[in-house]
Amino acid sequence: MKPVEVYLDMDRTVLDTDGFDRQKWSLLRKWYPEIDINDEAEFARQRDFYVEHGTMEYYDFSGHLRALGLPDDEVFERLPTSELADGRFEYEGLPELLDWAREHGTVQVLTFGEEPYQRLKGALCPSLRDVVITTMMSPKAKFFKNRQPEGHV
């Protein structure tokens, strides 16, 4: 049997993005008590920090942090080693799926958005520690089209 190539999407496939988006504000409020962070309000404001990129958009977490007066570089350094990186945002069955994919070929995570934020989300998933995460700023369809052997659609 020919080895398989498995491609997974980061948000809402590998990572419970909504869970992370809700819980990160509570942790940041604890880390930075001098900043008035309202968990629900900041979760709701996330759409205000979406950036259009061609026909797509991505969430500018760094911009959101800076708007609150938070040190984005420090937050990006601390979150991957925080309690939020314990695997709680991995969807059930991910480790088993990754084991199967490795046994039968290769696995890679594809994700759209700014690289530091995508790398951060990957770091929250212990099962992804040895998985290639490819971050792109173009539609994923373009990635797959470029991988098609000649004569295939």
PDB file of C-alpha atoms in Angstrom:
ATOM      1  CA  MET A   1       0.000   0.000   0.000  1.00  0.00           C
ATOM      2  CA  LYS A   2       1.222   3.479  -0.890  1.00  0.00           C
ATOM      3  CA  PRO A   3       2.008   5.683   2.164  1.00  0.00           C
ATOM      4  CA  VAL A   4      -0.694   8.222   2.940  1.00  0.00           C
ATOM      5  CA  GLU A   5      -0.186  11.929   3.462  1.00  0.00           C
ATOM      6  CA  VAL A   6      -2.579  13.284   6.093  1.00  0.00           C
ATOM      7  CA  TYR A   7      -3.181  17.031   6.335  1.00  0.00           C
ATOM      8  CA  LEU A   8      -5.089  18.453   9.285  1.00  0.00           C
ATOM      9  CA  ASP A   9      -6.336  21.971   9.865  1.00  0.00           C
ATOM     10  CA  MET A  10      -5.380  23.647  13.141  1.00  0.00           C
ATOM     11  CA  ASP A  11      -8.472  25.618  14.130  1.00  0.00           C
ATOM     12  CA  ARG A  12     -11.547  23.653  15.177  1.00  0.00           C
ATOM     13  CA  THR A  13     -10.030  20.414  13.833  1.00  0.00           C
ATOM     14  CA  VAL A  14      -6.930  19.835  15.953  1.00  0.00           C
ATOM     15  CA  LEU A  15      -7.374  22.711  18.421  1.00  0.00           C
ATOM     16  CA  ASP A  16     -10.534  23.711  20.275  1.00  0.00           C
ATOM     17  CA  THR A  17      -9.992  27.298  19.200  1.00  0.00           C
ATOM     18  CA  ASP A  18     -13.120  28.602  20.914  1.00  0.00           C
ATOM     19  CA  GLY A  19     -12.060  27.010  24.203  1.00  0.00           C
ATOM     20  CA  PHE A  20      -8.633  28.615  23.964  1.00  0.00           C
ATOM     21  CA  ASP A  21     -10.139  31.955  22.945  1.00  0.00           C
ATOM     22  CA  ARG A  22     -12.330  31.932  26.049  1.00  0.00           C
ATOM     23  CA  GLN A  23      -9.794  30.649  28.603  1.00  0.00           C
ATOM     24  CA  LYS A  24      -6.776  32.728  27.593  1.00  0.00           C
ATOM     25  CA  TRP A  25      -8.340  35.960  28.859  1.00  0.00           C
ATOM     26  CA  SER A  26      -8.871  34.562  32.350  1.00  0.00           C
ATOM     27  CA  LEU A  27      -5.225  33.529  32.557  1.00  0.00           C
ATOM     28  CA  LEU A  28      -4.029  36.889  31.223  1.00  0.00           C
ATOM     29  CA  ARG A  29      -6.208  38.663  33.815  1.00  0.00           C
ATOM     30  CA  LYS A  30      -4.392  36.666  36.540  1.00  0.00           C
ATOM     31  CA  TRP A  31      -0.958  37.395  35.077  1.00  0.00           C
ATOM     32  CA  TYR A  32      -1.632  41.102  34.608  1.00  0.00           C
ATOM     33  CA  PRO A  33      -3.964  42.217  37.426  1.00  0.00           C
ATOM     34  CA  GLU A  34      -3.028  45.863  36.808  1.00  0.00           C
ATOM     35  CA  ILE A  35      -4.812  45.677  33.426  1.00  0.00           C
ATOM     36  CA  ASP A  36      -8.606  45.656  33.520  1.00  0.00           C
ATOM     37  CA  ILE A  37      -9.374  42.511  31.488  1.00  0.00           C
ATOM     38  CA  ASN A  38     -12.988  41.430  31.229  1.00  0.00           C
ATOM     39  CA  ASP A  39     -12.916  37.858  29.892  1.00  0.00           C
ATOM     40  CA  GLU A  40     -16.256  37.945  28.095  1.00  0.00           C
ATOM     41  CA  ALA A  41     -15.736  41.448  26.714  1.00  0.00           C
ATOM     42  CA  GLU A  42     -12.327  40.594  25.271  1.00  0.00           C
ATOM     43  CA  PHE A  43     -13.634  37.347  23.803  1.00  0.00           C
ATOM     44  CA  ALA A  44     -16.432  39.330  22.136  1.00  0.00           C
ATOM     45  CA  ARG A  45     -13.961  41.994  20.904  1.00  0.00           C
ATOM     46  CA  GLN A  46     -11.771  39.481  19.088  1.00  0.00           C
ATOM     47  CA  ARG A  47     -13.699  40.078  15.830  1.00  0.00           C
ATOM     48  CA  ASP A  48     -12.543  43.712  16.047  1.00  0.00           C
ATOM     49  CA  PHE A  49      -8.984  42.447  15.542  1.00  0.00           C
ATOM     50  CA  TYR A  50      -9.561  40.384  12.419  1.00  0.00           C
ATOM     51  CA  VAL A  51      -7.412  41.509   9.513  1.00  0.00           C
ATOM     52  CA  GLU A  52      -8.455  41.039   5.907  1.00  0.00           C
ATOM     53  CA  HIS A  53      -5.828  39.356   3.776  1.00  0.00           C
ATOM     54  CA  GLY A  54      -6.992  38.982   0.200  1.00  0.00           C
ATOM     55  CA  THR A  55     -10.214  37.004   0.295  1.00  0.00           C
ATOM     56  CA  MET A  56      -9.444  35.654   3.758  1.00  0.00           C
ATOM     57  CA  GLU A  57      -8.999  37.026   7.266  1.00  0.00           C
ATOM     58  CA  TYR A  58      -7.051  36.179  10.391  1.00  0.00           C
ATOM     59  CA  TYR A  59      -7.128  37.175  14.042  1.00  0.00           C
ATOM     60  CA  ASP A  60      -4.384  39.611  15.073  1.00  0.00           C
ATOM     61  CA  PHE A  61      -3.809  38.416  18.640  1.00  0.00           C
ATOM     62  CA  SER A  62      -0.704  40.603  18.955  1.00  0.00           C
ATOM     63  CA  GLY A  63      -2.711  43.677  18.035  1.00  0.00           C
ATOM     64  CA  HIS A  64      -5.392  42.754  20.556  1.00  0.00           C
ATOM     65  CA  LEU A  65      -2.793  42.353  23.291  1.00  0.00           C
ATOM     66  CA  ARG A  66      -1.127  45.675  22.448  1.00  0.00           C
ATOM     67  CA  ALA A  67      -4.520  47.456  22.436  1.00  0.00           C
ATOM     68  CA  LEU A  68      -4.947  46.295  26.043  1.00  0.00           C
ATOM     69  CA  GLY A  69      -1.463  47.459  26.972  1.00  0.00           C
ATOM     70  CA  LEU A  70      -0.152  43.899  27.345  1.00  0.00           C
ATOM     71  CA  PRO A  71       3.382  42.936  26.294  1.00  0.00           C
ATOM     72  CA  ASP A  72       2.687  40.672  23.317  1.00  0.00           C
ATOM     73  CA  ASP A  73       6.228  39.256  23.186  1.00  0.00           C
ATOM     74  CA  GLU A  74       6.018  38.228  26.853  1.00  0.00           C
ATOM     75  CA  VAL A  75       2.545  36.699  26.439  1.00  0.00           C
ATOM     76  CA  PHE A  76       3.719  34.680  23.433  1.00  0.00           C
ATOM     77  CA  GLU A  77       6.664  33.443  25.484  1.00  0.00           C
ATOM     78  CA  ARG A  78       4.631  32.514  28.569  1.00  0.00           C
ATOM     79  CA  LEU A  79       1.509  30.877  27.108  1.00  0.00           C
ATOM     80  CA  PRO A  80       3.258  27.806  25.594  1.00  0.00           C
ATOM     81  CA  THR A  81       4.565  26.846  29.050  1.00  0.00           C
ATOM     82  CA  SER A  82       1.401  27.755  30.964  1.00  0.00           C
ATOM     83  CA  GLU A  83      -1.281  25.450  32.318  1.00  0.00           C
ATOM     84  CA  LEU A  84      -3.171  26.045  29.061  1.00  0.00           C
ATOM     85  CA  ALA A  85      -0.541  23.909  27.279  1.00  0.00           C
ATOM     86  CA  ASP A  86      -1.616  20.728  29.079  1.00  0.00           C
ATOM     87  CA  GLY A  87      -3.545  19.338  26.102  1.00  0.00           C
ATOM     88  CA  ARG A  88      -6.992  20.510  27.207  1.00  0.00           C
ATOM     89  CA  PHE A  89      -7.587  22.142  23.815  1.00  0.00           C
ATOM     90  CA  GLU A  90      -6.742  19.061  21.746  1.00  0.00           C
ATOM     91  CA  TYR A  91      -9.808  17.384  20.346  1.00  0.00           C
ATOM     92  CA  GLU A  92     -10.509  13.914  21.677  1.00  0.00           C
ATOM     93  CA  GLY A  93      -8.916  11.244  19.526  1.00  0.00           C
ATOM     94  CA  LEU A  94      -6.113  13.440  18.183  1.00  0.00           C
ATOM     95  CA  PRO A  95      -3.247  11.337  19.618  1.00  0.00           C
ATOM     96  CA  GLU A  96      -4.743   8.182  18.129  1.00  0.00           C
ATOM     97  CA  LEU A  97      -5.275   9.830  14.743  1.00  0.00           C
ATOM     98  CA  LEU A  98      -1.679  11.054  14.715  1.00  0.00           C
ATOM     99  CA  ASP A  99      -0.413   7.575  15.632  1.00  0.00           C
ATOM    100  CA  TRP A 100      -2.451   6.060  12.790  1.00  0.00           C
ATOM    101  CA  ALA A 101      -1.199   8.650  10.302  1.00  0.00           C
ATOM    102  CA  ARG A 102       2.425   8.076  11.303  1.00  0.00           C
ATOM    103  CA  GLU A 103       1.978   4.324  11.036  1.00  0.00           C
ATOM    104  CA  HIS A 104       0.578   4.657   7.504  1.00  0.00           C
ATOM    105  CA  GLY A 105       2.600   7.603   6.201  1.00  0.00           C
ATOM    106  CA  THR A 106       3.025  11.211   7.246  1.00  0.00           C
ATOM    107  CA  VAL A 107       0.970  13.879   8.937  1.00  0.00           C
ATOM    108  CA  GLN A 108       1.145  17.652   8.790  1.00  0.00           C
ATOM    109  CA  VAL A 109      -0.958  20.502  10.173  1.00  0.00           C
ATOM    110  CA  LEU A 110      -1.864  23.350   7.830  1.00  0.00           C
ATOM    111  CA  THR A 111      -2.965  26.653   9.245  1.00  0.00           C
ATOM    112  CA  PHE A 112      -3.695  30.169   8.016  1.00  0.00           C
ATOM    113  CA  GLY A 113      -2.622  33.323   9.811  1.00  0.00           C
ATOM    114  CA  GLU A 114       0.378  35.040  11.294  1.00  0.00           C
ATOM    115  CA  GLU A 115       3.116  32.552  12.103  1.00  0.00           C
ATOM    116  CA  PRO A 116       3.767  33.454  15.781  1.00  0.00           C
ATOM    117  CA  TYR A 117       0.114  32.977  16.742  1.00  0.00           C
ATOM    118  CA  GLN A 118      -0.170  29.729  14.781  1.00  0.00           C
ATOM    119  CA  ARG A 119       3.032  28.443  16.417  1.00  0.00           C
ATOM    120  CA  LEU A 120       1.588  29.389  19.825  1.00  0.00           C
ATOM    121  CA  LYS A 121      -1.609  27.433  19.164  1.00  0.00           C
ATOM    122  CA  GLY A 122       0.421  24.409  18.089  1.00  0.00           C
ATOM    123  CA  ALA A 123       2.471  24.629  21.291  1.00  0.00           C
ATOM    124  CA  LEU A 124      -0.742  24.262  23.310  1.00  0.00           C
ATOM    125  CA  CYS A 125      -1.175  20.750  21.875  1.00  0.00           C
ATOM    126  CA  PRO A 126       1.353  18.292  23.323  1.00  0.00           C
ATOM    127  CA  SER A 127       0.436  15.738  20.648  1.00  0.00           C
ATOM    128  CA  LEU A 128       1.770  18.098  17.958  1.00  0.00           C
ATOM    129  CA  ARG A 129       5.282  18.389  19.408  1.00  0.00           C
ATOM    130  CA  ASP A 130       6.845  16.376  16.572  1.00  0.00           C
ATOM    131  CA  VAL A 131       4.344  17.262  13.832  1.00  0.00           C
ATOM    132  CA  VAL A 132       5.223  19.694  11.054  1.00  0.00           C
ATOM    133  CA  ILE A 133       3.004  22.770  11.223  1.00  0.00           C
ATOM    134  CA  THR A 134       2.856  24.720   7.987  1.00  0.00           C
ATOM    135  CA  THR A 135       1.612  28.271   8.350  1.00  0.00           C
ATOM    136  CA  MET A 136       0.431  30.040   5.232  1.00  0.00           C
ATOM    137  CA  MET A 137      -0.925  33.400   4.227  1.00  0.00           C
ATOM    138  CA  SER A 138      -2.672  32.112   1.097  1.00  0.00           C
ATOM    139  CA  PRO A 139      -5.620  29.762   0.656  1.00  0.00           C
ATOM    140  CA  LYS A 140      -4.867  26.139   1.479  1.00  0.00           C
ATOM    141  CA  ALA A 141      -6.307  25.128  -1.888  1.00  0.00           C
ATOM    142  CA  LYS A 142      -3.246  26.715  -3.486  1.00  0.00           C
ATOM    143  CA  PHE A 143      -1.008  24.490  -1.345  1.00  0.00           C
ATOM    144  CA  PHE A 144      -2.821  21.366  -2.505  1.00  0.00           C
ATOM    145  CA  LYS A 145      -2.935  22.450  -6.134  1.00  0.00           C
ATOM    146  CA  ASN A 146       0.849  22.873  -6.098  1.00  0.00           C
ATOM    147  CA  ARG A 147       1.209  19.330  -4.703  1.00  0.00           C
ATOM    148  CA  GLN A 148      -0.824  17.610  -7.427  1.00  0.00           C
ATOM    149  CA  PRO A 149       1.177  15.404  -9.777  1.00  0.00           C
ATOM    150  CA  GLU A 150       0.944  16.426 -13.416  1.00  0.00           C
ATOM    151  CA  GLY A 151      -2.188  15.112 -15.077  1.00  0.00           C
ATOM    152  CA  HIS A 152      -4.247  15.007 -11.843  1.00  0.00           C
ATOM    153  CA  VAL A 153      -6.890  17.451 -10.744  1.00  0.00           C
TER     154      VAL A 153
END
